[in-house]
PDB file of C-alpha atoms in Angstrom:
ATOM      1  CA  MET A   1     253.682 -41.597 103.466  1.00 41.00           C
ATOM      2  CA  SER A   2     255.122 -39.398 100.745  1.00 53.00           C
ATOM      3  CA  LYS A   3     258.698 -38.240 100.576  1.00 91.00           C
ATOM      4  CA  THR A   4     259.228 -34.497 100.264  1.00 97.00           C
ATOM      5  CA  ILE A   5     261.860 -33.428  97.770  1.00 98.00           C
ATOM      6  CA  TYR A   6     262.998 -29.817  97.600  1.00 98.00           C
ATOM      7  CA  VAL A   7     263.565 -28.564  94.047  1.00 98.00           C
ATOM      8  CA  LEU A   8     265.727 -25.453  94.310  1.00 98.00           C
ATOM      9  CA  ASN A   9     266.559 -23.135  91.425  1.00 98.00           C
ATOM     10  CA  GLY A  10     269.133 -20.370  91.341  1.00 97.00           C
ATOM     11  CA  PRO A  11     269.545 -17.004  89.667  1.00 96.00           C
ATOM     12  CA  ASN A  12     267.971 -16.126  86.344  1.00 93.00           C
ATOM     13  CA  LEU A  13     265.947 -19.327  86.115  1.00 95.00           C
ATOM     14  CA  ASN A  14     262.876 -17.132  86.603  1.00 96.00           C
ATOM     15  CA  LEU A  15     263.654 -16.005  83.027  1.00 93.00           C
ATOM     16  CA  LEU A  16     263.547 -19.542  81.655  1.00 89.00           C
ATOM     17  CA  GLY A  17     261.845 -19.550  78.259  1.00 86.00           C
ATOM     18  CA  LYS A  18     262.739 -15.903  77.668  1.00 87.00           C
ATOM     19  CA  ARG A  19     266.516 -15.828  78.220  1.00 74.00           C
ATOM     20  CA  GLN A  20     268.738 -17.543  75.651  1.00 70.00           C
ATOM     21  CA  PRO A  21     266.152 -20.055  74.415  1.00 68.00           C
ATOM     22  CA  GLU A  22     268.793 -21.484  72.058  1.00 73.00           C
ATOM     23  CA  ILE A  23     270.586 -22.756  75.191  1.00 69.00           C
ATOM     24  CA  TYR A  24     267.798 -23.223  77.733  1.00 68.00           C
ATOM     25  CA  GLY A  25     264.762 -23.944  75.556  1.00 69.00           C
ATOM     26  CA  SER A  26     261.337 -22.348  75.416  1.00 76.00           C
ATOM     27  CA  GLU A  27     259.741 -23.829  78.547  1.00 89.00           C
ATOM     28  CA  THR A  28     259.148 -21.440  81.422  1.00 93.00           C
ATOM     29  CA  LEU A  29     259.956 -22.252  85.020  1.00 95.00           C
ATOM     30  CA  ALA A  30     256.199 -22.551  85.625  1.00 96.00           C
ATOM     31  CA  ASP A  31     256.078 -25.195  82.871  1.00 96.00           C
ATOM     32  CA  VAL A  32     258.954 -27.042  84.535  1.00 96.00           C
ATOM     33  CA  GLU A  33     257.250 -26.873  87.915  1.00 97.00           C
ATOM     34  CA  GLN A  34     253.991 -28.229  86.486  1.00 97.00           C
ATOM     35  CA  LYS A  35     255.774 -31.194  84.865  1.00 97.00           C
ATOM     36  CA  VAL A  36     257.859 -31.870  87.969  1.00 97.00           C
ATOM     37  CA  ARG A  37     254.766 -31.841  90.197  1.00 97.00           C
ATOM     38  CA  ALA A  38     252.902 -34.204  87.869  1.00 97.00           C
ATOM     39  CA  ARG A  39     255.825 -36.634  87.665  1.00 97.00           C
ATOM     40  CA  ALA A  40     256.424 -36.429  91.411  1.00 96.00           C
ATOM     41  CA  ALA A  41     252.777 -37.255  92.123  1.00 95.00           C
ATOM     42  CA  SER A  42     252.980 -40.317  89.888  1.00 96.00           C
ATOM     43  CA  LEU A  43     256.050 -41.445  91.856  1.00 95.00           C
ATOM     44  CA  GLY A  44     254.488 -40.816  95.277  1.00 94.00           C
ATOM     45  CA  LEU A  45     256.728 -37.818  95.994  1.00 96.00           C
ATOM     46  CA  GLU A  46     255.812 -34.398  97.340  1.00 97.00           C
ATOM     47  CA  ILE A  47     257.603 -31.314  96.048  1.00 97.00           C
ATOM     48  CA  GLU A  48     258.663 -28.001  97.543  1.00 98.00           C
ATOM     49  CA  PHE A  49     259.559 -25.942  94.449  1.00 98.00           C
ATOM     50  CA  PHE A  50     261.575 -22.746  94.931  1.00 98.00           C
ATOM     51  CA  GLN A  51     263.555 -20.221  92.865  1.00 98.00           C
ATOM     52  CA  SER A  52     265.577 -17.242  93.983  1.00 98.00           C
ATOM     53  CA  ASN A  53     268.092 -14.849  92.534  1.00 98.00           C
ATOM     54  CA  HIS A  54     269.535 -14.419  96.039  1.00 98.00           C
ATOM     55  CA  GLU A  55     272.164 -16.754  97.436  1.00 98.00           C
ATOM     56  CA  GLY A  56     271.021 -16.324 101.043  1.00 98.00           C
ATOM     57  CA  ALA A  57     267.433 -17.276 100.199  1.00 98.00           C
ATOM     58  CA  ILE A  58     268.647 -20.511  98.595  1.00 98.00           C
ATOM     59  CA  ILE A  59     270.785 -21.241 101.662  1.00 98.00           C
ATOM     60  CA  ASP A  60     267.784 -20.609 103.917  1.00 98.00           C
ATOM     61  CA  LYS A  61     265.760 -23.164 101.905  1.00 98.00           C
ATOM     62  CA  ILE A  62     268.565 -25.720 102.216  1.00 98.00           C
ATOM     63  CA  HIS A  63     268.549 -25.151 105.994  1.00 98.00           C
ATOM     64  CA  GLU A  64     264.768 -25.583 106.042  1.00 97.00           C
ATOM     65  CA  ALA A  65     265.139 -28.808 104.055  1.00 97.00           C
ATOM     66  CA  ARG A  66     267.262 -30.277 106.853  1.00 95.00           C
ATOM     67  CA  GLU A  67     264.064 -30.664 108.897  1.00 94.00           C
ATOM     68  CA  LYS A  68     261.532 -31.308 106.146  1.00 95.00           C
ATOM     69  CA  ALA A  69     263.044 -33.021 103.096  1.00 97.00           C
ATOM     70  CA  GLN A  70     264.251 -36.456 102.162  1.00 96.00           C
ATOM     71  CA  GLY A  71     266.290 -35.018  99.314  1.00 98.00           C
ATOM     72  CA  ILE A  72     267.211 -31.949  97.305  1.00 98.00           C
ATOM     73  CA  ILE A  73     267.270 -31.423  93.558  1.00 98.00           C
ATOM     74  CA  ILE A  74     269.228 -28.250  92.933  1.00 98.00           C
ATOM     75  CA  ASN A  75     269.955 -26.224  89.832  1.00 97.00           C
ATOM     76  CA  PRO A  76     272.172 -23.578  91.397  1.00 97.00           C
ATOM     77  CA  ALA A  77     272.672 -21.858  88.014  1.00 93.00           C
ATOM     78  CA  ALA A  78     275.587 -19.404  88.183  1.00 91.00           C
ATOM     79  CA  TYR A  79     276.073 -20.154  91.888  1.00 95.00           C
ATOM     80  CA  THR A  80     277.284 -23.586  90.782  1.00 94.00           C
ATOM     81  CA  HIS A  81     280.635 -22.080  89.935  1.00 88.00           C
ATOM     82  CA  THR A  82     280.962 -19.509  92.715  1.00 91.00           C
ATOM     83  CA  SER A  83     279.189 -20.439  95.927  1.00 95.00           C
ATOM     84  CA  VAL A  84     281.139 -22.094  98.695  1.00 98.00           C
ATOM     85  CA  ALA A  85     278.286 -20.951 100.969  1.00 98.00           C
ATOM     86  CA  ILE A  86     275.753 -23.115  99.101  1.00 98.00           C
ATOM     87  CA  LEU A  87     278.215 -26.028  99.223  1.00 98.00           C
ATOM     88  CA  ASP A  88     278.595 -25.568 102.981  1.00 98.00           C
ATOM     89  CA  ALA A  89     274.806 -25.520 103.446  1.00 98.00           C
ATOM     90  CA  LEU A  90     274.445 -28.683 101.349  1.00 98.00           C
ATOM     91  CA  ASN A  91     277.192 -30.335 103.403  1.00 98.00           C
ATOM     92  CA  ALA A  92     275.032 -29.734 106.494  1.00 98.00           C
ATOM     93  CA  PHE A  93     272.085 -31.486 104.783  1.00 98.00           C
ATOM     94  CA  GLU A  94     272.188 -35.191 105.600  1.00 96.00           C
ATOM     95  CA  ALA A  95     270.039 -36.622 102.791  1.00 97.00           C
ATOM     96  CA  PRO A  96     270.837 -37.080  99.075  1.00 97.00           C
ATOM     97  CA  VAL A  97     271.409 -34.175  96.687  1.00 98.00           C
ATOM     98  CA  VAL A  98     271.084 -34.276  92.901  1.00 98.00           C
ATOM     99  CA  GLU A  99     272.543 -31.402  90.880  1.00 97.00           C
ATOM    100  CA  VAL A 100     270.712 -30.520  87.651  1.00 97.00           C
ATOM    101  CA  HIS A 101     271.757 -28.285  84.759  1.00 94.00           C
ATOM    102  CA  ILE A 102     269.536 -27.685  81.752  1.00 92.00           C
ATOM    103  CA  SER A 103     272.468 -27.119  79.399  1.00 80.00           C
ATOM    104  CA  ASN A 104     275.594 -29.206  79.025  1.00 74.00           C
ATOM    105  CA  VAL A 105     277.885 -26.991  81.072  1.00 73.00           C
ATOM    106  CA  HIS A 106     280.931 -28.877  79.752  1.00 72.00           C
ATOM    107  CA  LYS A 107     280.277 -27.627  76.205  1.00 66.00           C
ATOM    108  CA  ARG A 108     280.176 -24.026  77.383  1.00 67.00           C
ATOM    109  CA  GLU A 109     282.670 -21.501  78.743  1.00 68.00           C
ATOM    110  CA  ALA A 110     285.573 -22.939  80.736  1.00 74.00           C
ATOM    111  CA  PHE A 111     284.476 -21.261  83.981  1.00 64.00           C
ATOM    112  CA  ARG A 112     281.254 -23.315  83.854  1.00 66.00           C
ATOM    113  CA  HIS A 113     283.201 -26.588  83.962  1.00 65.00           C
ATOM    114  CA  HIS A 114     283.823 -26.355  87.710  1.00 81.00           C
ATOM    115  CA  SER A 115     281.022 -26.988  90.195  1.00 88.00           C
ATOM    116  CA  TYR A 116     281.294 -26.538  93.935  1.00 93.00           C
ATOM    117  CA  VAL A 117     277.931 -28.297  94.301  1.00 95.00           C
ATOM    118  CA  SER A 118     279.249 -31.435  92.577  1.00 92.00           C
ATOM    119  CA  LEU A 119     281.544 -31.965  95.561  1.00 96.00           C
ATOM    120  CA  ARG A 120     278.392 -32.759  97.578  1.00 98.00           C
ATOM    121  CA  ALA A 121     275.963 -34.191  95.019  1.00 97.00           C
ATOM    122  CA  GLU A 122     275.322 -37.909  94.739  1.00 98.00           C
ATOM    123  CA  ALA A 123     274.497 -37.393  91.061  1.00 97.00           C
ATOM    124  CA  VAL A 124     274.823 -34.680  88.410  1.00 97.00           C
ATOM    125  CA  ILE A 125     272.509 -34.376  85.422  1.00 97.00           C
ATOM    126  CA  ALA A 126     273.528 -31.948  82.680  1.00 93.00           C
ATOM    127  CA  GLY A 127     272.478 -31.325  79.115  1.00 91.00           C
ATOM    128  CA  MET A 128     269.098 -33.081  79.136  1.00 92.00           C
ATOM    129  CA  GLY A 129     267.135 -29.861  79.071  1.00 92.00           C
ATOM    130  CA  THR A 130     264.335 -29.572  81.590  1.00 94.00           C
ATOM    131  CA  LEU A 131     263.832 -33.341  81.421  1.00 95.00           C
ATOM    132  CA  GLY A 132     266.801 -33.511  83.803  1.00 96.00           C
ATOM    133  CA  TYR A 133     264.520 -32.501  86.679  1.00 97.00           C
ATOM    134  CA  GLN A 134     262.243 -35.487  86.036  1.00 96.00           C
ATOM    135  CA  VAL A 135     265.227 -37.825  85.774  1.00 97.00           C
ATOM    136  CA  ALA A 136     266.361 -36.521  89.163  1.00 98.00           C
ATOM    137  CA  LEU A 137     262.952 -37.416  90.593  1.00 97.00           C
ATOM    138  CA  GLU A 138     263.463 -40.982  89.398  1.00 96.00           C
ATOM    139  CA  TYR A 139     266.616 -41.116  91.527  1.00 97.00           C
ATOM    140  CA  PHE A 140     264.552 -40.347  94.633  1.00 96.00           C
ATOM    141  CA  ALA A 141     261.732 -42.701  93.705  1.00 93.00           C
TER     142      ALA A 141
END
């Protein structure tokens, strides 16, 4: 039986490949999803892939994951640094969480150095580009 892993993406990641490609690269979120699905299949994992610019929608998906997922990979984007609500939702999720960031947030503005999500995550992957999502899948495999 396959494990279901939720891959959750926060605000502005729908613009991946178009917004600041010098930081985030040229791959679109659809490209990322395709690669994640292919890698997940090879590892015997099922994926629920989701992106929203709305904090509440991400929280709703985390709540849904409580009943359906064996793990969460989350790139909360700007909510990383601001959302106690997402942290609280993740704290109510009883399976592993891996936090992913495409850029190395520690080489960027000082406000990006703090992550509420890291307080809950078993692992944090930053600065590997979109490959970080596939590395996170390896954790669950």
